[in-house]
CSV table of C-alpha atoms and ligand atoms in Angstrom, one decimal:
chain,number,residue,atom,x,y,z
A,1,MET,CA,20.0,-6.8,19.5
A,2,GLY,CA,20.9,-7.0,15.9
A,3,TYR,CA,18.9,-5.9,12.9
A,4,SER,CA,16.4,-7.2,10.4
A,5,LYS,CA,17.3,-7.1,6.7
A,6,ILE,CA,15.2,-7.4,3.6
A,7,VAL,CA,16.5,-10.5,1.7
A,8,GLY,CA,13.9,-10.8,-1.0
A,9,LEU,CA,11.2,-8.7,-2.8
A,10,GLY,CA,8.4,-9.8,-5.0
A,11,HIS,CA,5.2,-8.6,-6.6
A,12,HIS,CA,2.2,-9.7,-8.6
A,13,VAL,CA,-0.4,-7.6,-10.5
A,14,PRO,CA,-3.5,-9.0,-12.3
A,15,GLU,CA,-3.3,-9.4,-16.1
A,16,THR,CA,-6.2,-7.1,-17.0
A,17,VAL,CA,-5.1,-3.5,-17.8
A,18,ILE,CA,-7.7,-0.8,-17.4
A,19,THR,CA,-6.8,2.3,-19.3
A,20,ASN,CA,-8.1,5.8,-18.7
A,21,GLU,CA,-9.8,5.6,-22.1
A,22,TYR,CA,-11.7,2.6,-21.0
A,23,LEU,CA,-12.9,4.4,-17.8
A,24,ALA,CA,-13.9,7.4,-20.0
A,25,SER,CA,-16.0,5.0,-22.1
A,26,ILE,CA,-18.1,3.9,-19.1
A,27,MET,CA,-18.3,7.1,-17.1
A,28,ASP,CA,-18.1,10.9,-17.5
A,29,THR,CA,-14.3,11.4,-17.2
A,30,SER,CA,-11.3,11.8,-19.5
A,31,ASN,CA,-7.7,10.7,-19.9
A,32,GLU,CA,-6.6,14.3,-19.6
A,33,TRP,CA,-8.5,14.9,-16.3
A,34,ILE,CA,-7.1,11.7,-14.7
A,35,VAL,CA,-3.5,12.2,-15.9
A,36,GLU,CA,-3.5,15.9,-14.8
A,37,ARG,CA,-5.0,15.3,-11.3
A,38,THR,CA,-3.4,11.9,-10.4
A,39,GLY,CA,-0.7,11.0,-12.9
A,40,ILE,CA,-2.3,7.6,-13.5
A,41,HIS,CA,-2.5,6.2,-17.1
A,42,GLU,CA,-3.6,2.7,-16.3
A,43,ARG,CA,-4.3,0.3,-13.5
A,44,ARG,CA,-4.9,-3.5,-13.1
A,45,PHE,CA,-8.2,-5.0,-12.1
A,46,ILE,CA,-8.6,-8.6,-11.0
A,47,ASP,CA,-10.5,-11.3,-12.7
A,48,PRO,CA,-12.7,-12.7,-9.9
A,49,SER,CA,-12.7,-16.1,-11.4
A,50,LYS,CA,-8.9,-16.3,-11.0
A,51,ASP,CA,-7.5,-13.8,-8.5
A,52,THR,CA,-7.8,-13.4,-4.8
A,53,VAL,CA,-5.9,-11.2,-2.4
A,54,ALA,CA,-4.3,-14.3,-0.9
A,55,ASN,CA,-3.3,-15.9,-4.2
A,56,MET,CA,-1.8,-12.7,-5.6
A,57,ALA,CA,0.2,-12.5,-2.4
A,58,ALA,CA,1.3,-16.1,-2.8
A,59,LYS,CA,2.5,-15.4,-6.4
A,60,ALA,CA,4.4,-12.3,-5.1
A,61,THR,CA,5.9,-14.5,-2.3
A,62,ARG,CA,7.1,-17.1,-4.7
A,63,MET,CA,8.9,-14.4,-6.7
A,64,ALA,CA,10.6,-13.1,-3.5
A,65,LEU,CA,11.6,-16.6,-2.3
A,66,GLU,CA,13.2,-17.4,-5.6
A,67,ARG,CA,15.1,-14.1,-5.7
A,68,ALA,CA,16.3,-14.8,-2.1
A,69,GLY,CA,17.2,-18.4,-2.7
A,70,LEU,CA,14.7,-19.5,0.0
A,71,THR,CA,11.7,-21.9,0.0
A,72,GLU,CA,8.2,-21.6,1.6
A,73,LYS,CA,9.3,-23.8,4.5
A,74,ASP,CA,11.8,-21.1,5.6
A,75,ILE,CA,9.0,-18.7,6.4
A,76,ASP,CA,8.0,-18.8,10.1
A,77,LEU,CA,5.9,-15.6,10.4
A,78,ILE,CA,3.4,-13.8,8.1
A,79,VAL,CA,2.4,-10.2,8.7
A,80,PHE,CA,-0.3,-9.4,6.1
A,81,ALA,CA,-1.4,-5.8,5.5
A,82,THR,CA,-4.7,-5.3,3.6
A,83,ILE,CA,-8.0,-3.4,4.0
A,84,THR,CA,-9.6,-5.5,1.3
A,85,PRO,CA,-9.5,-9.1,2.8
A,86,ASP,CA,-11.0,-11.9,0.8
A,87,TYR,CA,-13.5,-12.5,3.7
A,88,PHE,CA,-14.9,-10.1,6.2
A,89,PHE,CA,-13.2,-12.5,8.6
A,90,PRO,CA,-10.8,-14.2,8.9
A,91,GLY,CA,-8.2,-12.0,7.4
A,92,SER,CA,-6.2,-12.9,4.3
A,93,GLY,CA,-3.1,-13.8,6.4
A,94,VAL,CA,-4.4,-17.3,7.2
A,95,LEU,CA,-5.5,-17.8,3.6
A,96,LEU,CA,-1.9,-17.1,2.5
A,97,GLN,CA,-0.5,-19.4,5.1
A,98,ARG,CA,-2.8,-22.1,3.8
A,99,GLU,CA,-1.9,-21.4,0.2
A,100,LEU,CA,1.8,-21.7,1.0
A,101,GLY,CA,1.3,-24.9,3.0
A,102,LEU,CA,2.8,-23.5,6.2
A,103,GLU,CA,0.7,-25.2,8.8
A,104,GLY,CA,0.8,-23.7,12.3
A,105,ILE,CA,2.9,-20.6,11.7
A,106,PRO,CA,1.4,-17.3,12.9
A,107,ALA,CA,-0.4,-15.0,10.5
A,108,ILE,CA,-1.0,-11.4,11.8
A,109,ASP,CA,-3.4,-9.1,9.9
A,110,ILE,CA,-2.8,-5.4,9.7
A,111,ARG,CA,-5.4,-3.0,8.5
A,112,ASN,CA,-3.8,0.4,8.4
A,113,ALA,CA,-4.7,1.1,4.8
A,114,CYS,CA,-2.1,2.9,2.7
A,115,SER,CA,0.3,2.9,5.7
A,116,GLY,CA,-0.3,-0.8,6.2
A,117,PHE,CA,2.8,-2.1,4.7
A,118,ILE,CA,5.1,0.1,6.8
A,119,TYR,CA,3.1,-0.9,9.9
A,120,ALA,CA,3.5,-4.5,9.0
A,121,LEU,CA,7.2,-4.1,8.3
A,122,SER,CA,7.6,-2.5,11.8
A,123,VAL,CA,5.9,-5.5,13.5
A,124,ALA,CA,8.1,-8.0,11.6
A,125,ASP,CA,11.2,-6.0,12.3
A,126,GLN,CA,10.6,-6.2,16.1
A,127,PHE,CA,10.0,-10.0,16.0
A,128,ILE,CA,13.1,-10.5,13.9
A,129,LYS,CA,15.3,-8.2,16.0
A,130,ASN,CA,14.2,-9.8,19.3
A,131,GLY,CA,15.0,-13.3,17.9
A,132,THR,CA,11.4,-14.7,18.0
A,133,TYR,CA,11.3,-15.5,14.3
A,134,LYS,CA,13.9,-16.1,11.6
A,135,THR,CA,12.2,-15.5,8.3
A,136,ALA,CA,9.2,-13.1,8.2
A,137,LEU,CA,7.0,-12.5,5.2
A,138,VAL,CA,5.7,-9.0,5.1
A,139,VAL,CA,2.8,-8.6,2.7
A,140,GLY,CA,0.7,-5.7,1.2
A,141,ALA,CA,-2.1,-6.9,-1.1
A,142,GLU,CA,-5.3,-5.4,-2.2
A,143,ILE,CA,-8.4,-5.8,-4.4
A,144,GLN,CA,-9.9,-2.4,-4.6
A,145,SER,CA,-11.6,-2.8,-8.0
A,146,THR,CA,-14.6,-4.8,-6.8
A,147,ALA,CA,-15.6,-2.0,-4.3
A,148,LEU,CA,-15.4,0.8,-6.8
A,149,ASP,CA,-18.5,2.5,-8.2
A,150,LEU,CA,-17.6,2.5,-12.0
A,151,THR,CA,-20.3,5.0,-12.8
A,152,THR,CA,-20.1,8.8,-13.0
A,153,ARG,CA,-21.3,8.9,-9.4
A,154,GLY,CA,-18.2,7.1,-8.2
A,155,ARG,CA,-15.7,8.8,-10.6
A,156,SER,CA,-13.7,10.7,-8.0
A,157,THR,CA,-12.4,7.4,-6.4
A,158,ALA,CA,-13.0,4.9,-9.3
A,159,VAL,CA,-10.2,6.5,-11.4
A,160,ILE,CA,-7.6,6.3,-8.6
A,161,PHE,CA,-7.5,2.8,-7.2
A,162,GLY,CA,-6.1,-0.5,-8.5
A,163,ASP,CA,-5.3,-4.1,-7.5
A,164,GLY,CA,-2.0,-5.9,-6.8
A,165,ALA,CA,0.3,-7.5,-4.3
A,166,GLY,CA,3.9,-7.0,-3.0
A,167,VAL,CA,6.0,-8.7,-0.4
A,168,ALA,CA,9.3,-8.4,1.4
A,169,ILE,CA,11.1,-11.2,3.3
A,170,LEU,CA,13.0,-10.2,6.4
A,171,GLN,CA,15.8,-12.1,8.2
A,172,PRO,CA,18.1,-11.3,11.0
A,173,SER,CA,21.4,-9.5,10.3
A,174,ASP,CA,24.4,-8.3,12.3
A,175,LYS,CA,24.6,-5.2,10.0
A,176,PRO,CA,21.8,-2.7,9.3
A,177,GLY,CA,19.1,-3.4,7.9
A,178,VAL,CA,15.9,-1.7,8.8
A,179,LEU,CA,17.3,1.3,10.6
A,180,SER,CA,14.1,2.6,12.1
A,181,THR,CA,10.3,2.8,11.6
A,182,HIS,CA,8.0,5.6,12.6
A,183,LEU,CA,4.2,5.1,12.9
A,184,HIS,CA,1.4,7.7,13.5
A,185,SER,CA,-2.3,8.0,13.5
A,186,ASP,CA,-5.1,10.6,14.0
A,187,GLY,CA,-8.6,9.1,14.2
A,188,LYS,CA,-10.2,12.6,14.1
A,189,TYR,CA,-10.2,12.1,10.3
A,190,ALA,CA,-11.4,8.5,10.2
A,191,GLU,CA,-14.5,9.4,8.1
A,192,GLU,CA,-12.6,11.5,5.5
A,193,LEU,CA,-11.5,8.3,3.7
A,194,TYR,CA,-13.4,5.2,4.5
A,195,VAL,CA,-15.7,2.4,3.7
A,196,ARG,CA,-18.5,2.5,6.3
A,197,ASP,CA,-20.0,-0.9,6.0
A,198,PRO,CA,-20.4,-3.7,6.8
A,199,GLY,CA,-19.8,-1.9,10.1
A,200,SER,CA,-20.8,-3.7,13.3
A,201,SER,CA,-22.2,-0.7,15.3
A,202,ARG,CA,-25.5,-0.5,13.4
A,203,PRO,CA,-29.0,-1.5,14.2
A,204,ARG,CA,-29.4,-5.2,13.4
A,205,SER,CA,-31.9,-4.3,10.7
A,206,GLU,CA,-29.2,-2.4,8.8
A,207,ARG,CA,-26.9,-5.4,8.8
A,208,GLN,CA,-29.3,-8.0,7.5
A,209,PRO,CA,-28.6,-8.4,3.8
A,210,GLU,CA,-32.2,-8.7,2.8
A,211,GLN,CA,-33.0,-5.3,4.4
A,212,ILE,CA,-30.2,-3.3,2.9
A,213,LEU,CA,-31.6,-0.8,0.4
A,214,ASP,CA,-28.8,1.8,0.3
A,215,THR,CA,-25.5,0.1,-0.6
A,216,SER,CA,-23.6,3.4,-1.1
A,217,THR,CA,-22.1,3.0,2.4
A,218,TYR,CA,-20.3,-0.1,1.1
A,219,LYS,CA,-18.3,2.0,-1.4
A,220,VAL,CA,-15.1,4.0,-0.8
A,221,TYR,CA,-15.9,7.6,0.4
A,222,MET,CA,-13.0,10.0,0.1
A,223,ASN,CA,-12.8,13.8,0.8
A,224,GLY,CA,-10.1,14.3,-1.8
A,225,ASN,CA,-9.1,17.8,-0.9
A,226,GLN,CA,-8.8,17.1,2.8
A,227,VAL,CA,-6.7,13.9,2.1
A,228,PHE,CA,-4.4,15.9,-0.2
A,229,LYS,CA,-3.9,18.7,2.3
A,230,HIS,CA,-3.0,16.4,5.2
A,231,ALA,CA,-1.0,14.0,3.0
A,232,ILE,CA,1.6,16.6,1.8
A,233,VAL,CA,2.2,17.8,5.4
A,234,ARG,CA,2.4,14.3,7.0
A,235,PHE,CA,4.6,12.8,4.3
A,236,THR,CA,7.3,15.4,4.6
A,237,GLU,CA,7.1,15.4,8.4
A,238,VAL,CA,7.5,11.6,8.7
A,239,ILE,CA,10.3,11.4,6.2
A,240,GLN,CA,12.2,14.2,8.1
A,241,GLU,CA,11.5,12.3,11.4
A,242,ALA,CA,13.2,9.1,9.9
A,243,LEU,CA,16.2,11.2,8.8
A,244,ASP,CA,16.5,13.0,12.1
A,245,ALA,CA,16.3,9.7,14.0
A,246,ASN,CA,19.3,8.4,12.1
A,247,ASP,CA,21.3,11.7,11.9
A,248,MET,CA,20.9,11.8,8.2
A,249,THR,CA,19.8,14.5,5.8
A,250,LYS,CA,17.8,14.3,2.6
A,251,ASP,CA,21.1,14.0,0.6
A,252,ASP,CA,21.7,10.6,2.3
A,253,ILE,CA,18.5,9.2,0.7
A,254,ASN,CA,19.4,7.1,-2.4
A,255,LEU,CA,15.8,6.3,-3.1
A,256,LEU,CA,12.5,7.5,-1.6
A,257,ILE,CA,9.7,5.1,-2.3
A,258,PRO,CA,6.5,6.9,-1.3
A,259,HIS,CA,3.2,5.2,-1.1
A,260,GLN,CA,1.8,5.7,-4.6
A,261,ALA,CA,-1.2,7.8,-3.6
A,262,ASN,CA,-1.2,10.3,-6.4
A,263,LEU,CA,1.7,11.5,-8.6
A,264,ARG,CA,1.0,15.1,-7.6
A,265,ILE,CA,1.5,14.3,-3.9
A,266,SER,CA,4.9,12.6,-4.7
A,267,GLN,CA,6.0,15.5,-6.9
A,268,TYR,CA,5.0,17.9,-4.1
A,269,ILE,CA,7.1,16.0,-1.5
A,270,GLN,CA,10.0,15.8,-4.0
A,271,GLN,CA,10.0,19.5,-4.6
A,272,LYS,CA,9.4,20.5,-0.9
A,273,MET,CA,12.3,18.3,0.2
A,274,GLY,CA,14.5,19.3,-2.7
A,275,LEU,CA,15.0,15.7,-3.9
A,276,SER,CA,16.3,14.9,-7.4
A,277,ASP,CA,14.3,12.8,-9.9
A,278,GLU,CA,16.7,9.9,-9.4
A,279,GLN,CA,16.0,10.0,-5.6
A,280,VAL,CA,12.2,9.3,-6.0
A,281,TYR,CA,10.5,6.2,-7.4
A,282,ASN,CA,7.1,6.4,-8.9
A,283,ASN,CA,5.1,3.7,-10.7
A,284,ILE,CA,1.5,5.0,-10.1
A,285,MET,CA,1.3,5.7,-13.8
A,286,ARG,CA,0.9,2.0,-14.5
A,287,TYR,CA,-0.9,0.7,-11.4
A,288,GLY,CA,-2.9,3.5,-9.8
A,289,ASN,CA,-3.1,3.5,-6.0
A,290,THR,CA,-3.0,0.0,-4.7
A,291,THR,CA,-3.2,1.0,-1.0
A,292,ALA,CA,-1.0,-1.3,1.2
A,293,ALA,CA,0.4,-3.0,-1.9
A,294,SER,CA,1.9,0.1,-3.5
A,295,ILE,CA,5.1,0.3,-1.6
A,296,PRO,CA,6.2,-3.3,-1.9
A,297,ILE,CA,5.2,-3.4,-5.6
A,298,ALA,CA,7.3,-0.3,-6.2
A,299,MET,CA,10.2,-1.6,-4.1
A,300,SER,CA,10.2,-4.9,-5.9
A,301,GLU,CA,10.2,-3.1,-9.3
A,302,ALA,CA,12.8,-0.6,-8.3
A,303,TRP,CA,15.1,-3.5,-7.1
A,304,ALA,CA,14.6,-5.4,-10.4
A,305,GLU,CA,15.4,-2.3,-12.3
A,306,GLY,CA,18.8,-2.0,-10.5
A,307,LYS,CA,17.7,1.2,-8.6
A,308,ILE,CA,18.4,-0.3,-5.2
A,309,LYS,CA,22.0,-1.3,-4.6
A,310,GLU,CA,24.1,-2.7,-1.7
A,311,ASN,CA,24.6,-0.1,1.0
A,312,ASP,CA,22.0,2.3,-0.4
A,313,VAL,CA,19.7,4.2,2.0
A,314,ILE,CA,16.0,3.6,1.1
A,315,CYS,CA,13.2,5.6,2.6
A,316,LEU,CA,9.7,4.3,2.6
A,317,ALA,CA,6.8,6.7,3.5
A,318,ALA,CA,3.1,6.5,3.5
A,319,PHE,CA,-0.1,8.3,4.3
A,320,GLY,CA,-3.7,7.2,4.2
A,321,SER,CA,-7.0,6.3,5.7
A,322,GLY,CA,-7.2,6.7,9.5
A,323,PHE,CA,-5.6,9.1,9.0
A,324,THR,CA,-2.4,7.1,9.5
A,325,TRP,CA,1.1,7.9,8.3
A,326,ALA,CA,4.5,6.1,8.6
A,327,SER,CA,8.0,5.9,7.4
A,328,ALA,CA,10.9,3.5,7.4
A,329,LEU,CA,14.6,4.0,6.7
A,330,ILE,CA,16.6,1.0,5.4
A,331,ARG,CA,20.2,0.5,4.7
A,332,TRP,CA,20.4,-2.1,1.9
B,401,COA,N1,-13.3,12.9,-14.1
B,401,COA,C1,-13.7,14.1,-14.4
B,401,COA,N2,-14.1,15.0,-13.4
B,401,COA,C2,-14.1,14.7,-12.2
B,401,COA,C3,-13.6,13.4,-11.7
B,401,COA,C4,-13.2,12.5,-12.8
B,401,COA,N3,-12.8,11.3,-12.5
B,401,COA,N4,-13.7,13.3,-10.4
B,401,COA,C5,-14.2,14.5,-10.0
B,401,COA,N5,-14.4,15.3,-11.0
B,401,COA,C6,-14.9,16.7,-11.0
B,401,COA,C7,-15.7,17.0,-9.8
B,401,COA,O1,-17.0,16.6,-9.8
B,401,COA,C8,-15.5,18.5,-9.7
B,401,COA,O2,-16.5,19.1,-10.6
B,401,COA,P1,-17.3,20.4,-10.2
B,401,COA,O3,-16.1,21.5,-10.1
B,401,COA,O4,-18.2,20.6,-11.3
B,401,COA,O5,-17.9,20.1,-8.9
B,401,COA,C9,-14.2,18.8,-10.3
B,401,COA,O6,-13.8,17.6,-11.1
B,401,COA,C10,-13.1,19.0,-9.3
B,401,COA,O7,-13.2,18.1,-8.2
B,401,COA,P2,-12.3,18.1,-7.0
B,401,COA,O8,-12.6,16.9,-6.2
B,401,COA,O9,-12.3,19.4,-6.4
B,401,COA,O10,-10.9,17.8,-7.8
B,401,COA,P3,-9.5,17.9,-7.2
B,401,COA,O11,-8.7,18.8,-8.0
B,401,COA,O12,-9.5,18.0,-5.7
B,401,COA,O13,-9.0,16.4,-7.6
B,401,COA,C11,-8.5,14.3,-6.5
B,401,COA,C12,-9.6,15.3,-7.0
B,401,COA,C13,-9.2,13.1,-5.8
B,401,COA,C14,-7.7,13.9,-7.7
B,401,COA,C15,-7.7,15.1,-5.5
B,401,COA,O14,-8.5,15.7,-4.5
B,401,COA,C16,-6.6,14.2,-4.9
B,401,COA,O15,-5.7,13.8,-5.5
B,401,COA,N6,-6.8,14.0,-3.5
B,401,COA,C17,-5.9,13.1,-2.8
B,401,COA,C18,-6.5,11.7,-3.1
B,401,COA,C19,-5.5,10.7,-2.7
B,401,COA,O16,-4.3,10.7,-2.9
B,401,COA,N7,-6.1,9.6,-2.1
B,401,COA,C20,-5.4,8.5,-1.7
B,401,COA,C21,-4.8,8.7,-0.4
B,401,COA,S1,-4.1,7.4,0.2
C-alpha cells in the first residue's frame, strides 16, 4: 500500500468582519476580556442571503483545485466535516457535490466537531491508500454565527466562534504523504460542549415547532473550564502519540497546526511541548474558532505564506465536542 498526499489546499471566509468592539457594543463584554481569555480580535460572520456551508466549501475547493492544477471532474470522493450543516438532513456533502456538478460520486458526512477535519482526513486517507479513489476532497466548513446568542446571556460562547471553510485534496503517492492519523473519543463528556436540539429523543410535543417555548437548548452550551482542562491534556497526548508512532520527536515538527480553539490553549501546548514560535501556526486572532474549518483554513494560509515546504513534517491536532481529539502527521 502506498500513501496519500495533500496536493492542494484552499479556504474561504465570509466578507463580514465582526470585531470585538462590535460585540462589546451589543452585549456586556470588552475587547480586553476577549483578547486576554481567547486571543481573538475578530471573526467572520456569514451573510445569510449569500453564504451557505456548501457554497463556502465550493469556493474553498475551487481555490484548492486551481493551486493543484486540477478540475472539479478529477474529484471522485467527498468527505465533508461539519456540525452546522445547511439542513438538519441531508448533510452538506451532497450539497457540495451538487454545487460542483459531480453527479454520482460519494459524499460522506462527518460530525466530529472540532476534530472533524482530522477524522475526515483519516477516512479519505484510507480510501486513497487502498486504491478505491484517486482524488479525495476533504472539507471542514461551518456556520456557527447563526446559532450564537448575541446577547449578554450568550457571551461566553458568542465571542469565541466564527464562520468559514477549508479543504484539502488528497491523491495517491509512492512517497509519504500522510504518515499516520490518530483518533479518540470519550462520550462521558458529551454534554459539556453541545447543542441539544433539535434532538430526536424527546417527547413528540417538544419537537413540534409550534409548541417550542424554550429555545435555549438550540444554542451552544459550553462548560468552558472543563473544556479547557481536558483540551490541554488531550492535545499534548495526541501530538506525542503521533510522534511516537513515527519514531519522531518534537524537534522533527516543522509546523504544528492546532485546531484554533483558543490562543491560550495553543500557547499552553507550545510551552508544555517546548516548541518554538516558528513551529506553531495560529490565526485564531482573525477568525475565531471555526470548529471543523479551523485546521484546513490555517493549513491553507500557512501554505500560501510559504510556511509549509517540500519535505516538511506537519502535525495537525484537534480537541472538541464529544469529547473527541485527534492528530495527523504529514510529510509534505
Ligand atoms: N465578556 C466578559 N465577561 C465574560 C464573558 C465575556 N464574553 N464571558 C464570560 N464572562 C464572565 C463570566 O460571567 C464570569 O463572571 P463572574 O466571575 O462574575 O461569574 C467571568 O467572566 C469568568 O468566567 P469564566 O467562564 O470562569 O472565564 P474563563 O476564564 O474560564 O474563560 C473561556 C472563559 C470560555 C474563555 C475559557 O473557559 C476557555 O477558553 N475555555 C475553553 C473554550 C474552548 O476552547 N472552546 C472551544 C473548544 S473546541
